[in-house]
């Protein structure tokens, strides 16, 4: 068997879904701060944009088995024929479309950092949470400001920080180390420079400041649009664990099955480090940044354990072929398959994108939508920790979740 080093992209999401996606209508002349139909607007990165929202669970037997969203999943222009910003992957499955009398607008972008990147390593424009205004586009704070001026924005839902911590490069390093070393002489990523630098005290302090400033930019945008601080809510979510602890993988460390079959090429020790150090560090930095802003209209959505039991390669779920399921529509598929998209390498083909790797898939996105709806709380936003509820789905086809 010939092996190649994994090249994992930046981690930077069907008809039933289309009903939840709100096209932007021409507002009434009076619409604006406090007037008109309420809106929830999402800003930030791939974990809120809807990256990987096309695929329900994972399989190695072909796209039709789990293609829940279809070819137009990431098309967000007015006619749903293309992306407004290429590779932002604002999915039809994105969590912002909570329904129930409130409209949703998705301004988030896969790969976004706190600050705008006019051209990333692949030449794509990545708007950050700032007021950038250049030839290729605008920053998300500026986009929010312009939208909120003529629409009644009651809540802004935000996810940011993972790309500032270079999470995509960390995943790439971990998978590369797994594929390039044997089980009797493991090469771990947890002690490699990309990880050590990301987890250093100086970088943590830098990213805490960057995240704080991004949150303040959102407040500035809303103030510039005419909103008093107490008239809207900023809901800041953290990141969920996408991989289980090493002992809970359903594939052994020996051989290359973890990546070749499961798409989860991490050594046990690196998975443990990701759950025990990397994820808590990023999430704690976000919490600290919120405190640093001094903002009083912030609520928090803790997602750190929301996918436990449904994570990539976890021994409680499996691929469709491993569970004897023929399609994502099969009874029980939501509870037997993974809610996190497989890690794809340079061999990704067809309609799969490398950048979809390790993101909440269709099931995961709908679970997060359920969480967000409960946090919206019929217009009285509240904080909470979101975890899985009973098996099955609710009336909207979303996995049952509980906001505690």
Coordinates of N, CA and C in Angstrom, one line a residue, residues 24-191:
X24 N -33.4 37.5 1.7 CA -33.5 38.9 2.3 C -34.5 39.7 1.5
X25 N -35.6 40.0 2.1 CA -36.6 40.8 1.3 C -36.3 42.3 1.4
X26 N -36.9 43.1 0.6 CA -36.8 44.5 0.7 C -37.5 44.9 1.9
X27 N -36.8 45.6 2.9 CA -37.5 45.9 4.1 C -38.5 47.1 3.9
X28 N -39.5 47.1 4.8 CA -40.4 48.3 4.8 C -39.5 49.5 5.2
X29 N -40.0 50.7 4.7 CA -39.2 51.9 5.0 C -39.0 52.1 6.4
X30 N -39.9 51.6 7.3 CA -39.7 51.9 8.7 C -38.8 50.8 9.4
X31 N -38.5 49.7 8.7 CA -37.7 48.7 9.3 C -36.3 49.2 9.8
X32 N -35.9 48.8 10.9 CA -34.6 49.2 11.5 C -34.5 48.8 12.9
X33 N -33.7 49.5 13.7 CA -33.5 49.1 15.1 C -34.8 49.1 15.8
X34 N -35.2 48.0 16.3 CA -36.4 47.9 17.1 C -37.7 47.9 16.3
X35 N -37.7 47.9 15.0 CA -38.9 48.0 14.2 C -38.9 47.0 13.1
X36 N -40.0 46.2 13.0 CA -40.1 45.2 11.9 C -39.8 43.8 12.4
X37 N -39.9 42.9 11.5 CA -39.7 41.5 11.8 C -38.3 41.3 12.4
X38 N -38.2 40.5 13.5 CA -36.9 40.3 14.1 C -36.0 39.4 13.3
X39 N -34.7 39.7 13.4 CA -33.7 38.9 12.7 C -32.6 38.4 13.7
X40 N -32.2 37.2 13.4 CA -30.9 36.7 14.0 C -29.9 36.6 12.9
X41 N -28.7 37.2 13.2 CA -27.6 37.2 12.2 C -26.4 36.4 12.8
X42 N -25.9 35.6 12.0 CA -24.7 34.8 12.4 C -23.4 35.4 11.7
X43 N -22.4 35.5 12.5 CA -21.1 36.0 12.0 C -20.0 35.1 12.6
X44 N -18.9 35.1 11.9 CA -17.7 34.3 12.4 C -17.2 33.3 11.3
X45 N -16.9 32.1 11.8 CA -16.1 31.2 11.0 C -16.9 30.0 10.5
X46 N -16.2 28.9 10.1 CA -16.8 27.7 9.5 C -17.7 27.0 10.5
X47 N -17.5 27.1 11.8 CA -18.3 26.3 12.7 C -19.7 27.0 12.9
X48 N -19.9 28.1 12.3 CA -21.3 28.7 12.3 C -21.8 29.0 10.9
X49 N -20.9 29.0 9.9 CA -21.3 29.3 8.5 C -22.1 28.1 8.0
X50 N -21.9 26.9 8.5 CA -22.5 25.7 8.0 C -21.6 24.8 7.1
X51 N -20.3 25.0 7.2 CA -19.4 24.1 6.5 C -19.7 22.6 6.8
X52 N -19.7 21.8 5.7 CA -19.9 20.4 5.7 C -21.4 20.1 5.8
X53 N -22.3 21.1 5.8 CA -23.7 20.8 5.9 C -24.4 20.1 4.8
X54 N -23.7 19.7 3.8 CA -24.3 18.9 2.7 C -24.4 17.5 3.1
X55 N -23.5 16.9 3.9 CA -23.4 15.5 4.1 C -23.9 15.0 5.5
X56 N -24.8 14.1 5.4 CA -25.4 13.5 6.7 C -24.7 12.2 7.0
X57 N -23.8 12.3 8.0 CA -23.0 11.1 8.3 C -21.9 10.8 7.3
X58 N -21.2 9.7 7.4 CA -20.0 9.4 6.5 C -20.1 8.0 5.9
X59 N -19.6 7.9 4.7 CA -19.5 6.6 4.0 C -18.4 6.6 3.1
X60 N -17.9 5.4 2.7 CA -16.9 5.3 1.6 C -17.5 4.6 0.4
X61 N -18.9 4.6 0.4 CA -19.6 3.9 -0.8 C -20.3 4.9 -1.7
X62 N -19.9 6.2 -1.7 CA -20.5 7.1 -2.7 C -21.3 8.2 -2.1
X63 N -21.3 9.3 -2.8 CA -22.0 10.5 -2.3 C -23.5 10.4 -2.2
X64 N -24.2 9.7 -3.1 CA -25.7 9.6 -2.9 C -26.2 9.1 -1.6
X65 N -25.4 8.3 -0.9 CA -25.9 7.7 0.3 C -26.1 8.7 1.4
X66 N -25.3 9.8 1.4 CA -25.4 10.8 2.5 C -25.5 12.2 2.0
X67 N -25.9 12.4 0.8 CA -26.0 13.8 0.2 C -27.4 14.3 0.6
X68 N -27.4 14.9 1.8 CA -28.7 15.5 2.3 C -29.0 16.8 1.7
X69 N -28.0 17.6 1.4 CA -28.3 19.0 1.0 C -28.3 19.2 -0.5
X70 N -27.6 18.4 -1.3 CA -27.6 18.6 -2.7 C -26.6 19.7 -3.2
X71 N -26.6 19.8 -4.5 CA -25.6 20.7 -5.1 C -25.7 22.1 -4.7
X72 N -26.8 22.6 -4.3 CA -27.0 24.0 -4.0 C -26.8 24.3 -2.5
X73 N -26.3 23.4 -1.8 CA -26.1 23.5 -0.3 C -25.4 24.8 0.1
X74 N -24.4 25.2 -0.7 CA -23.6 26.3 -0.3 C -23.9 27.6 -1.1
X75 N -24.9 27.5 -1.9 CA -25.3 28.7 -2.8 C -26.1 29.6 -1.9
X76 N -25.7 30.8 -1.7 CA -26.4 31.8 -0.9 C -26.7 33.1 -1.5
X77 N -26.5 33.2 -2.9 CA -27.0 34.4 -3.5 C -28.5 34.5 -3.7
X78 N -29.0 35.5 -4.2 CA -30.5 35.7 -4.2 C -31.2 34.6 -5.0
X79 N -30.5 34.1 -6.1 CA -31.2 33.1 -6.9 C -30.8 31.7 -6.5
X80 N -29.9 31.5 -5.5 CA -29.4 30.2 -5.1 C -28.7 29.5 -6.2
X81 N -27.9 30.2 -7.0 CA -27.1 29.6 -8.1 C -25.6 29.7 -7.9
X82 N -25.2 30.4 -6.8 CA -23.7 30.5 -6.6 C -23.5 31.0 -5.2
X83 N -22.3 31.0 -4.8 CA -21.9 31.6 -3.5 C -21.7 33.1 -3.6
X84 N -22.1 33.9 -2.6 CA -21.9 35.3 -2.6 C -20.4 35.6 -2.5
X85 N -19.7 34.8 -1.6 CA -18.3 34.9 -1.5 C -17.8 33.4 -1.6
X86 N -17.0 33.2 -2.6 CA -16.5 31.8 -3.0 C -15.8 31.2 -1.8
X87 N -16.3 30.0 -1.5 CA -15.7 29.1 -0.4 C -16.0 29.6 1.0
X88 N -17.0 30.5 1.2 CA -17.5 30.8 2.5 C -18.4 29.6 3.0
X89 N -19.0 28.9 2.1 CA -19.8 27.7 2.4 C -20.8 28.1 3.5
X90 N -21.7 29.1 3.2 CA -22.8 29.4 4.0 C -23.9 28.4 3.7
X91 N -24.1 27.4 4.5 CA -24.9 26.3 4.1 C -26.4 26.5 4.4
X92 N -27.2 25.8 3.6 CA -28.7 25.8 3.9 C -29.0 25.1 5.2
X93 N -28.0 24.3 5.7 CA -28.2 23.7 7.0 C -27.7 24.5 8.2
X94 N -27.2 25.7 7.9 CA -26.6 26.5 9.0 C -27.6 26.7 10.1
X95 N -27.0 26.9 11.3 CA -27.8 26.9 12.5 C -28.7 28.2 12.7
X96 N -28.3 29.3 11.9 CA -29.0 30.5 12.1 C -30.5 30.5 11.7
X97 N -30.9 29.6 10.9 CA -32.3 29.6 10.4 C -33.2 28.9 11.4
X98 N -33.5 29.6 12.5 CA -34.2 28.9 13.6 C -35.7 29.0 13.3
X99 N -36.2 29.8 12.4 CA -37.7 29.9 12.2 C -38.5 30.4 13.3
X100 N -39.7 30.1 13.4 CA -40.6 30.5 14.5 C -40.8 32.0 14.5
X101 N -41.0 32.6 13.4 CA -41.3 34.0 13.3 C -40.1 34.9 13.3
X102 N -38.9 34.4 13.3 CA -37.7 35.2 13.3 C -36.9 34.8 12.0
X103 N -36.4 35.8 11.3 CA -35.6 35.6 10.1 C -34.2 35.4 10.4
X104 N -33.5 34.7 9.5 CA -32.0 34.4 9.7 C -31.2 34.9 8.6
X105 N -30.1 35.5 8.9 CA -29.1 35.9 7.9 C -27.7 35.4 8.3
X106 N -27.0 34.8 7.3 CA -25.7 34.1 7.6 C -24.6 35.0 6.9
X107 N -23.8 35.7 7.7 CA -22.7 36.5 7.2 C -21.4 35.8 7.5
X108 N -21.4 34.6 8.2 CA -20.2 33.9 8.5 C -19.5 33.4 7.3
X109 N -18.2 33.0 7.5 CA -17.4 32.5 6.3 C -16.4 31.5 6.8
X110 N -16.5 30.3 6.1 CA -15.5 29.3 6.4 C -14.1 29.8 6.2
X111 N -13.2 29.6 7.2 CA -11.9 30.0 7.2 C -11.6 31.4 7.8
X112 N -12.7 32.1 8.2 CA -12.6 33.4 8.7 C -11.8 33.5 10.0
X113 N -11.0 34.5 10.2 CA -10.3 34.9 11.4 C -10.9 36.1 12.0
X114 N -10.4 36.6 13.1 CA -10.9 37.8 13.7 C -10.7 39.0 12.8
X115 N -9.6 39.0 12.0 CA -9.4 40.1 11.0 C -9.5 39.6 9.6
X116 N -9.9 40.5 8.7 CA -10.1 40.1 7.3 C -8.8 39.7 6.7
X117 N -8.8 38.6 5.9 CA -7.7 38.2 5.1 C -8.1 38.4 3.6
X118 N -7.5 39.4 2.9 CA -8.0 39.7 1.6 C -7.7 38.6 0.6
X119 N -6.7 37.8 0.8 CA -6.4 36.6 0.0 C -5.7 35.6 0.8
X120 N -6.3 34.4 1.0 CA -5.7 33.4 1.8 C -4.7 32.6 1.0
X121 N -4.2 31.5 1.5 CA -3.2 30.7 0.8 C -3.6 30.2 -0.6
X122 N -5.0 30.1 -0.7 CA -5.5 29.6 -2.0 C -6.1 30.7 -2.8
X123 N -6.0 31.9 -2.4 CA -6.5 33.0 -3.1 C -7.9 33.4 -2.8
X124 N -8.5 32.9 -1.8 CA -9.9 33.2 -1.4 C -10.0 34.4 -0.4
X125 N -11.0 35.2 -0.6 CA -11.3 36.3 0.3 C -11.9 35.8 1.6
X126 N -11.4 36.1 2.7 CA -12.0 35.7 4.0 C -12.3 36.9 4.9
X127 N -13.5 37.3 4.9 CA -13.9 38.5 5.7 C -13.9 38.2 7.2
X128 N -13.2 39.0 8.0 CA -13.1 38.9 9.4 C -14.2 39.7 10.1
X129 N -14.1 39.8 11.4 CA -15.0 40.6 12.2 C -14.5 42.0 12.4
X130 N -14.4 42.7 11.2 CA -13.8 44.0 11.2 C -14.6 44.9 10.2
X131 N -14.0 46.1 9.9 CA -14.7 47.0 9.0 C -13.9 47.1 7.7
X132 N -13.2 46.1 7.4 CA -12.5 46.1 6.1 C -13.4 46.4 4.9
X133 N -12.9 47.3 4.0 CA -13.7 47.6 2.8 C -12.7 47.8 1.7
X134 N -12.6 46.7 0.9 CA -11.6 46.7 -0.2 C -12.2 46.2 -1.5
X135 N -11.4 46.0 -2.5 CA -11.9 45.7 -3.8 C -12.5 44.3 -3.9
X136 N -12.1 43.4 -2.9 CA -12.7 42.1 -3.0 C -13.9 41.9 -2.1
X137 N -14.2 42.8 -1.2 CA -15.3 42.7 -0.4 C -15.2 43.5 0.9
X138 N -16.1 43.2 1.8 CA -16.2 43.9 3.1 C -16.0 42.9 4.3
X139 N -15.6 43.5 5.4 CA -15.5 42.7 6.6 C -16.9 42.4 7.2
X140 N -17.0 41.4 8.0 CA -18.3 41.0 8.5 C -18.9 42.1 9.4
X141 N -18.1 42.8 10.2 CA -18.7 43.8 11.1 C -19.3 44.9 10.2
X142 N -18.7 45.3 9.1 CA -19.3 46.3 8.2 C -20.5 45.8 7.6
X143 N -20.5 44.5 7.1 CA -21.7 43.9 6.5 C -22.9 43.9 7.5
X144 N -22.6 43.6 8.8 CA -23.6 43.6 9.8 C -24.1 45.0 10.0
X145 N -23.3 45.9 10.1 CA -23.7 47.3 10.3 C -24.6 47.8 9.2
X146 N -24.3 47.5 8.0 CA -25.1 47.9 6.9 C -26.5 47.2 6.9
X147 N -26.5 46.0 7.2 CA -27.7 45.2 7.3 C -28.6 45.7 8.5
X148 N -28.0 45.9 9.6 CA -28.8 46.2 10.8 C -29.4 47.6 10.7
X149 N -28.9 48.4 9.9 CA -29.4 49.8 9.8 C -30.8 49.7 9.3
X150 N -31.2 48.8 8.4 CA -32.5 48.7 7.8 C -33.2 47.4 8.1
X151 N -32.8 46.7 9.1 CA -33.5 45.5 9.6 C -33.5 45.4 11.1
X152 N -34.4 44.8 11.7 CA -34.5 44.7 13.1 C -33.8 43.5 13.7
X153 N -32.5 43.7 13.9 CA -31.6 42.7 14.4 C -31.7 42.6 15.9
X154 N -32.2 41.5 16.4 CA -32.4 41.3 17.8 C -31.3 40.5 18.5
X155 N -30.6 39.6 17.7 CA -29.5 38.8 18.2 C -28.5 38.6 17.1
X156 N -27.2 38.6 17.5 CA -26.1 38.3 16.7 C -25.4 37.1 17.3
X157 N -25.3 36.0 16.5 CA -24.7 34.8 17.0 C -23.3 34.6 16.4
X158 N -22.4 34.3 17.3 CA -21.0 34.5 16.8 C -20.1 33.2 17.2
X159 N -19.3 32.8 16.3 CA -18.3 31.8 16.5 C -16.9 32.3 15.9
X160 N -15.9 32.4 16.7 CA -14.6 32.9 16.2 C -13.5 32.5 17.1
X161 N -12.3 32.3 16.5 CA -11.1 32.1 17.3 C -10.3 30.8 16.8
X162 N -11.0 29.8 16.3 CA -10.4 28.6 16.0 C -9.3 28.8 14.9
X163 N -9.6 29.6 13.9 CA -8.6 29.8 12.8 C -7.5 30.7 13.3
X164 N -7.7 31.6 14.2 CA -6.7 32.4 14.8 C -5.7 31.5 15.5
X165 N -6.2 30.4 16.1 CA -5.3 29.4 16.8 C -4.6 28.5 15.8
X166 N -4.9 28.7 14.5 CA -4.3 27.8 13.4 C -4.7 26.4 13.5
X167 N -6.0 26.2 13.8 CA -6.5 24.8 14.1 C -6.4 24.0 12.8
X168 N -6.6 24.5 11.6 CA -6.5 23.8 10.4 C -5.1 23.2 10.2
X169 N -4.0 24.0 10.5 CA -2.7 23.5 10.4 C -2.4 22.4 11.5
X170 N -3.0 22.6 12.6 CA -2.8 21.5 13.7 C -3.4 20.2 13.2
X171 N -4.6 20.2 12.7 CA -5.2 19.0 12.2 C -4.3 18.4 11.1
X172 N -3.8 19.2 10.2 CA -3.0 18.7 9.1 C -1.7 18.0 9.7
X173 N -1.1 18.6 10.7 CA 0.1 18.1 11.3 C -0.2 16.7 12.0
X174 N -1.3 16.7 12.7 CA -1.7 15.4 13.4 C -1.9 14.3 12.4
X175 N -2.7 14.5 11.4 CA -2.9 13.5 10.4 C -1.7 13.1 9.7
X176 N -0.9 14.0 9.3 CA 0.4 13.7 8.6 C 1.3 12.9 9.5
X177 N 1.4 13.2 10.8 CA 2.2 12.4 11.7 C 1.7 11.0 11.8
X178 N 0.4 10.9 11.9 CA -0.2 9.5 12.0 C 0.1 8.7 10.8
X179 N 0.0 9.2 9.6 CA 0.2 8.5 8.4 C 1.7 8.2 8.1
X180 N 2.6 9.0 8.7 CA 4.0 8.9 8.4 C 4.8 8.1 9.4
X181 N 4.1 7.6 10.5 CA 4.9 6.9 11.5 C 4.1 5.6 11.9
X182 N 4.9 4.5 12.2 CA 4.2 3.3 12.5 C 3.8 3.2 14.0
X183 N 2.9 2.3 14.3 CA 2.4 2.2 15.7 C 3.4 1.9 16.7
X184 N 4.5 1.3 16.3 CA 5.6 0.9 17.2 C 6.6 2.1 17.4
X185 N 6.4 3.2 16.6 CA 7.3 4.3 16.7 C 6.5 5.6 16.4
X186 N 5.6 5.9 17.2 CA 4.6 6.9 17.0 C 5.3 8.3 17.0
X187 N 4.9 9.1 16.0 CA 5.3 10.5 15.9 C 4.1 11.3 16.2
X188 N 4.1 12.0 17.4 CA 3.0 12.7 17.9 C 3.0 14.2 17.4
X189 N 1.9 14.7 17.2 CA 1.8 16.2 16.8 C 1.8 17.1 18.0
X190 N 1.4 16.5 19.2 CA 1.3 17.4 20.3 C 2.5 18.1 20.8
X191 N 3.7 17.6 20.3 CA 5.0 18.2 20.6 C 5.6 18.9 19.4

